[in-house]
XYZ file of C-alpha atoms in Angstrom:
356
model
C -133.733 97.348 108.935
C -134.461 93.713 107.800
C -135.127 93.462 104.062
C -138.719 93.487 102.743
C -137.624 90.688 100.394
C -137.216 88.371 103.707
C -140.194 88.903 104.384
C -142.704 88.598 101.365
C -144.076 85.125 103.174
C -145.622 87.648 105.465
C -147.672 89.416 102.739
C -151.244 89.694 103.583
C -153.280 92.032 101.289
C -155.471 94.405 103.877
C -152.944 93.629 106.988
C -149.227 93.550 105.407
C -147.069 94.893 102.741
C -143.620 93.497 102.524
C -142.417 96.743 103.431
C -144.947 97.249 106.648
C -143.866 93.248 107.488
C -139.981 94.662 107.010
C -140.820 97.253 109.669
C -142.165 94.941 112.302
C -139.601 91.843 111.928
C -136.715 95.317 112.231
C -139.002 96.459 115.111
C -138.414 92.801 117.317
C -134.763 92.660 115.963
C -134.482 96.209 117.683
C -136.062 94.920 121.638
C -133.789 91.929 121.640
C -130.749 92.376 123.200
C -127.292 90.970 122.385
C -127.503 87.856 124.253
C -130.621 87.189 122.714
C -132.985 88.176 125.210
C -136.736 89.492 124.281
C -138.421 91.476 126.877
C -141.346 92.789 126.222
C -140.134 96.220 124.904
C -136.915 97.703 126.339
C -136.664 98.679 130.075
C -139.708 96.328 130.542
C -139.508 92.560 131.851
C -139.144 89.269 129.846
C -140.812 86.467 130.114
C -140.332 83.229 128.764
C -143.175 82.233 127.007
C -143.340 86.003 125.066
C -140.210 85.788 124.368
C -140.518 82.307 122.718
C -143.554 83.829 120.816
C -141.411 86.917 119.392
C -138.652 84.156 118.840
C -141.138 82.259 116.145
C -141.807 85.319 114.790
C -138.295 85.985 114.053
C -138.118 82.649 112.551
C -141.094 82.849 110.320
C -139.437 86.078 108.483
C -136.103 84.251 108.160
C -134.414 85.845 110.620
C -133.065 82.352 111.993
C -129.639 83.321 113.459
C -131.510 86.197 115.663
C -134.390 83.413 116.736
C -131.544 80.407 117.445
C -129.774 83.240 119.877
C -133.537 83.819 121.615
C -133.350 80.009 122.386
C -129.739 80.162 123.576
C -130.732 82.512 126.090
C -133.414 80.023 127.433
C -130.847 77.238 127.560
C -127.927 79.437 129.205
C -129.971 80.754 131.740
C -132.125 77.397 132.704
C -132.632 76.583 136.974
C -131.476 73.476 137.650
C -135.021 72.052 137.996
C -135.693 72.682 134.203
C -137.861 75.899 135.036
C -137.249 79.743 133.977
C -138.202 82.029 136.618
C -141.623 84.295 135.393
C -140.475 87.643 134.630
C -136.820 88.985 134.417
C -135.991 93.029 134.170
C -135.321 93.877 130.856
C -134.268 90.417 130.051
C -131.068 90.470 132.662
C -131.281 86.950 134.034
C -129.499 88.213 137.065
C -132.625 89.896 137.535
C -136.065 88.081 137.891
C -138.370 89.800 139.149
C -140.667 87.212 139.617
C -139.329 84.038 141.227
C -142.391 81.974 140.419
C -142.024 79.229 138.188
C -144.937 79.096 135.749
C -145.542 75.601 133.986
C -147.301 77.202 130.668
C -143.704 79.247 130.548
C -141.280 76.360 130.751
C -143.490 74.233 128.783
C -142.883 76.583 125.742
C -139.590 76.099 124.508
C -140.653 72.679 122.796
C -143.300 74.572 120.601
C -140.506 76.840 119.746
C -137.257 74.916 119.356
C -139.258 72.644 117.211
C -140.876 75.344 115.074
C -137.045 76.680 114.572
C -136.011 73.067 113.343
C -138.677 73.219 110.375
C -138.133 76.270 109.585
C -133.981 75.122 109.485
C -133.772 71.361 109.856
C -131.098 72.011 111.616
C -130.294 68.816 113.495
C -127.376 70.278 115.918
C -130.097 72.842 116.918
C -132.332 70.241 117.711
C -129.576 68.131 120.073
C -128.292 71.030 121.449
C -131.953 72.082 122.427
C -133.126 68.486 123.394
C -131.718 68.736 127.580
C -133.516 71.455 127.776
C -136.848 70.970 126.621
C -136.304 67.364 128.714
C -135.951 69.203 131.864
C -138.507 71.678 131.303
C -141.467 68.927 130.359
C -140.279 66.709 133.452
C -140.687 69.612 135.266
C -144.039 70.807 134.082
C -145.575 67.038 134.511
C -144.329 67.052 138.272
C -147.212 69.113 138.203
C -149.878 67.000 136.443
C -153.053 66.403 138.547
C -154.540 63.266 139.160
C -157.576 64.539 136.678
C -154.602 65.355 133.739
C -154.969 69.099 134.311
C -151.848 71.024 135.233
C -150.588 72.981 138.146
C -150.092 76.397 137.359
C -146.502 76.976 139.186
C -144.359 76.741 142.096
C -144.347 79.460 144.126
C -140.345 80.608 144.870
C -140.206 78.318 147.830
C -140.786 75.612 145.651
C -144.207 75.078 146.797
C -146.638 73.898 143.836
C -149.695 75.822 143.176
C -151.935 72.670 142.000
C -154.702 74.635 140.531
C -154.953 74.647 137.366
C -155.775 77.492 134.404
C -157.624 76.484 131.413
C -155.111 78.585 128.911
C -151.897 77.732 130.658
C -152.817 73.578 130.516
C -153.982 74.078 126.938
C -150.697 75.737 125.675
C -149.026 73.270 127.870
C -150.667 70.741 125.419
C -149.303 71.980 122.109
C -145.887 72.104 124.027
C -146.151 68.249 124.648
C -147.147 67.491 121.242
C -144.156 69.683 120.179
C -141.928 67.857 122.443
C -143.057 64.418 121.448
C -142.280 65.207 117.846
C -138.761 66.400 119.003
C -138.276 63.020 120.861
C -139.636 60.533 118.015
C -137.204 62.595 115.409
C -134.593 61.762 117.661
C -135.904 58.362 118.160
C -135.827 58.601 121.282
C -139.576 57.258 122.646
C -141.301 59.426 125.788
C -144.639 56.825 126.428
C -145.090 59.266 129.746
C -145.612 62.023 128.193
C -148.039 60.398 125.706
C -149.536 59.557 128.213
C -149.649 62.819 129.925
C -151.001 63.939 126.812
C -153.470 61.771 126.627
C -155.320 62.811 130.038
C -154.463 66.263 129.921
C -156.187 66.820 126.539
C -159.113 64.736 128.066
C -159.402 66.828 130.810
C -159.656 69.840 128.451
C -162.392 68.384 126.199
C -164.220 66.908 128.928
C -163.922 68.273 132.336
C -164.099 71.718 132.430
C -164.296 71.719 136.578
C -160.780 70.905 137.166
C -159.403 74.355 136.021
C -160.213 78.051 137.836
C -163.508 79.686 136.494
C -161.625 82.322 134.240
C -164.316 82.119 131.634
C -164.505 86.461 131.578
C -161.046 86.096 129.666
C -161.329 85.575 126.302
C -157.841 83.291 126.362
C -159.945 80.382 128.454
C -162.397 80.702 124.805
C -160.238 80.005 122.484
C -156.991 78.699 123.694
C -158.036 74.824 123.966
C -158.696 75.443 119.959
C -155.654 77.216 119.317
C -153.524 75.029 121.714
C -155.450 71.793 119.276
C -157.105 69.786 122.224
C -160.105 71.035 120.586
C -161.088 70.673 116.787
C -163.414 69.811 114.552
C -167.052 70.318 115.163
C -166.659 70.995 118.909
C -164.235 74.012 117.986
C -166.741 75.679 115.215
C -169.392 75.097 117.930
C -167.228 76.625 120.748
C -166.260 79.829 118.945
C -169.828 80.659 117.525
C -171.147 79.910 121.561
C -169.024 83.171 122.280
C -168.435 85.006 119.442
C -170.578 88.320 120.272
C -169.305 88.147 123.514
C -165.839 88.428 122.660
C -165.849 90.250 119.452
C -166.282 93.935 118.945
C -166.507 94.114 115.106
C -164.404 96.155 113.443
C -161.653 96.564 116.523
C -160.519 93.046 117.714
C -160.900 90.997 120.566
C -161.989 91.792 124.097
C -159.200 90.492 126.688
C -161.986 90.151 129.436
C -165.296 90.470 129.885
C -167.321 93.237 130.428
C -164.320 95.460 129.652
C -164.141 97.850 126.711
C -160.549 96.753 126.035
C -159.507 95.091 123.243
C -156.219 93.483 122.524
C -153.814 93.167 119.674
C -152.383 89.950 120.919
C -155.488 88.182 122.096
C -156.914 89.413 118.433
C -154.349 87.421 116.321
C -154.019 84.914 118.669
C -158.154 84.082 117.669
C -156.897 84.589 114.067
C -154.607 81.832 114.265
C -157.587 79.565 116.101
C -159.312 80.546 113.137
C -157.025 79.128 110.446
C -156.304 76.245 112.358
C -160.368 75.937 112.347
C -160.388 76.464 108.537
C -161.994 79.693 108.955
C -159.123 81.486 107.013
C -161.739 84.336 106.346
C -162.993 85.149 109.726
C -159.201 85.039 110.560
C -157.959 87.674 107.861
C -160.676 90.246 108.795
C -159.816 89.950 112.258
C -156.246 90.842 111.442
C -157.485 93.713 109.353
C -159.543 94.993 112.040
C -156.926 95.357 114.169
C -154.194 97.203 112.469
C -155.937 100.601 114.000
C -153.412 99.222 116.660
C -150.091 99.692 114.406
C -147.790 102.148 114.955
C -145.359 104.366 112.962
C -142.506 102.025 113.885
C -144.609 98.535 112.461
C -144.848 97.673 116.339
C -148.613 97.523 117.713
C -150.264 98.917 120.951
C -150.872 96.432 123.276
C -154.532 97.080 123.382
C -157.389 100.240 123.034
C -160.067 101.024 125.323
C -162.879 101.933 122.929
C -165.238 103.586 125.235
C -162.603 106.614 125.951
C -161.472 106.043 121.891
C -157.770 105.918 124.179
C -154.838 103.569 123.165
C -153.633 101.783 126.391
C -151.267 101.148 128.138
C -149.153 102.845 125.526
C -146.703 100.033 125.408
C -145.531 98.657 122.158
C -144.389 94.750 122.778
C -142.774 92.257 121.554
C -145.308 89.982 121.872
C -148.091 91.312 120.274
C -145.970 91.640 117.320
C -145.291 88.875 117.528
C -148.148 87.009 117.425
C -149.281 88.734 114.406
C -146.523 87.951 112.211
C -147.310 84.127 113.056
C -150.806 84.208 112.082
C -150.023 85.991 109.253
C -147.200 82.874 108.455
C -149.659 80.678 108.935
C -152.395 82.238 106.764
C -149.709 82.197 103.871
C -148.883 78.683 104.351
C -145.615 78.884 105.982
C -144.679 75.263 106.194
C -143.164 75.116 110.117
C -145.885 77.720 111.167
C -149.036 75.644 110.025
C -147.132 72.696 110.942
C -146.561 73.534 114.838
C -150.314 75.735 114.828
C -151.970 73.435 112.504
C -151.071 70.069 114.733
C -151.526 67.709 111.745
C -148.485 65.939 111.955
C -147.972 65.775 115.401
C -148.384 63.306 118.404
C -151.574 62.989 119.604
C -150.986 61.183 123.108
C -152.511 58.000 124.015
C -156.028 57.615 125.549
C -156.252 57.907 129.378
C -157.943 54.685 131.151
C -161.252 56.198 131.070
C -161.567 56.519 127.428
C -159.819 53.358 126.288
């Protein structure tokens, strides 16, 4: 098991001990496999983006060597168009199991590669990682719209799917911004994708109609806050417009609307909106709320159905650990975590034609 004292940055009083922290970094370290693969638990698929997530985890309790052999696996097992495929069985990329090609997915290595250089600054991480990230954000804005939004995938065949989801485009945001930082330390200028950036997050702010109607799913809330398109006053004013619809006090977060099913992973996920609001309190009692979801092991339930008081589906992943160990990071001030969540000191695109 991974020492408590690696992980006393992921103290939270009412959410996690050292010890309980200790349990959940050793409870990741345990799904990944030894090329550095994280499916969502063992036997189960991977998919890129989780995997990423569970990767900055990993990094955020010091565990860099295990996080830097996550991101090898990404770059090892690349297409040649700078996509992953969506899911792969157990994390065997000789086995996808889904040959679609989702842009929010191949977008994500920038947030993480970058996260892993401040929480190294290791700067033959950050070459090594640099083709990769290239190919995968030339590949994503093949798939820009003329409105800024972003396709959601290619279909095997290669044929694009030009609709566009609300979540995936807004995490494909942070991406950019994480890859634009990567590109000016390298000093090596991308004015495309700033501008990219630029009508993408307008298109977010502004012009709700280009993406799919997915407003039952409580990602479409809070993602363009969490993803930072959205901050400020319109974020405080979003969040309160759905709060009670969303939030079951004292369990978490619905994933979807009307459902009695709430989520670890869309829970913590709101937490770290929260902080990156400045609403550190609202965040830590959501995290407190849901630790009914922990298990034995320091891994958490995917999600309970309160109406039948049954955990479900009694899978323990990755991901959902995951994602509460980074909103925990960032609540204590870990410096790459608020940096990459936080969006301060990133690239903030240039202003598309419309709003010049």
């Amino acid at each position: 098991m991974t020492s408590p004292g690696r992980t006393e940055r992921l103290v939270l009083p009412g959410v996690l001990t050292a010890e309980q922290a200790a349990r959940t970094v050793a409870g990741i370290l345990a799904t990944q496999r030894t090329d550095g693969a994280i499916p969502w638990f063992r036997g189960h698929h991977l998919d890129p983006w989780d995997h990423t997530e569970a990767a900055m985890a990993l990094d955020a309790a010091g565990e860099h060597e295990r996080a830097e052999a996550a991101y090898d696996w990404l770059v090892r097992h690349q297409n040649h168009d700078g996509s992953w495929y969506a899911a792969y069985a157990d994390g065997d990329a000789d086995a996808p199991t889904d040959r679609g090609r989702e842009t929010n997915f191949c977008a994500y290595l920038a947030v993480g590669a970058w996260h892993h250089y401040l929480s190294t600054g290791d700067e033959t991480f950050l070459d090594r990682m640099w083709p990769a990230v290239y190919a995968a954000i030339e590949y994503v804005l093949e798939l820009q719209q003329p409105g800024g939004e972003v396709g959601w995938k290619r279909e095997d065949d290669g044929t694009p799917v030009r609709d566009a989801l609300l979540t995936g485009s807004s995490s494909v945001y942070q991406a950019l911004r994480c890859a634009l930082a990567m590109a000016e330390q390298r000093e090596e200028p991308q004015p495309d994708w700033e501008l990219a950036l630029g009508r993408l997050g307008h298109a977010i702010r502004h012009h709700p109609e280009r993406f799919l109607d997915k407003s039952r799913y409580s990602m479409d809330w809070y993602y363009p806050v969490l993803g930072g398109a959205v901050r400020g006053t319109a974020a405080r004013e979003r969040i309160d417009a759905d709060w009670d619809r969303f939030v079951v006090p004292g369990l978490g977060v619905r994933c979807v609307v009307p459902n009695p099913w709430v989520t670890g992973g869309e829970s913590a996920e709101l937490a770290l909106a929260l902080w990156a609001m400045g609403e550190s309190d609202r965040a830590v009692t959501i995290l407190k709320w849901i630790q009914h979801l922990r298990a034995d092991n320091g891994m958490y339930w995917t999600g309970y159905v309160f109406e039948d008081e049954a955990i479900w589906p009694r899978e323990l992943t990755s991901w959902t650990a995951g994602s509460l160990l980074l909103a925990v990071a960032a609540l204590g001030g870990d410096e790459a975590t608020t940096s990459v969540f936080g969006g301060e000191r990133l690239p903030v695109g240039l202003a598309p034609d419309c709003c010049r």
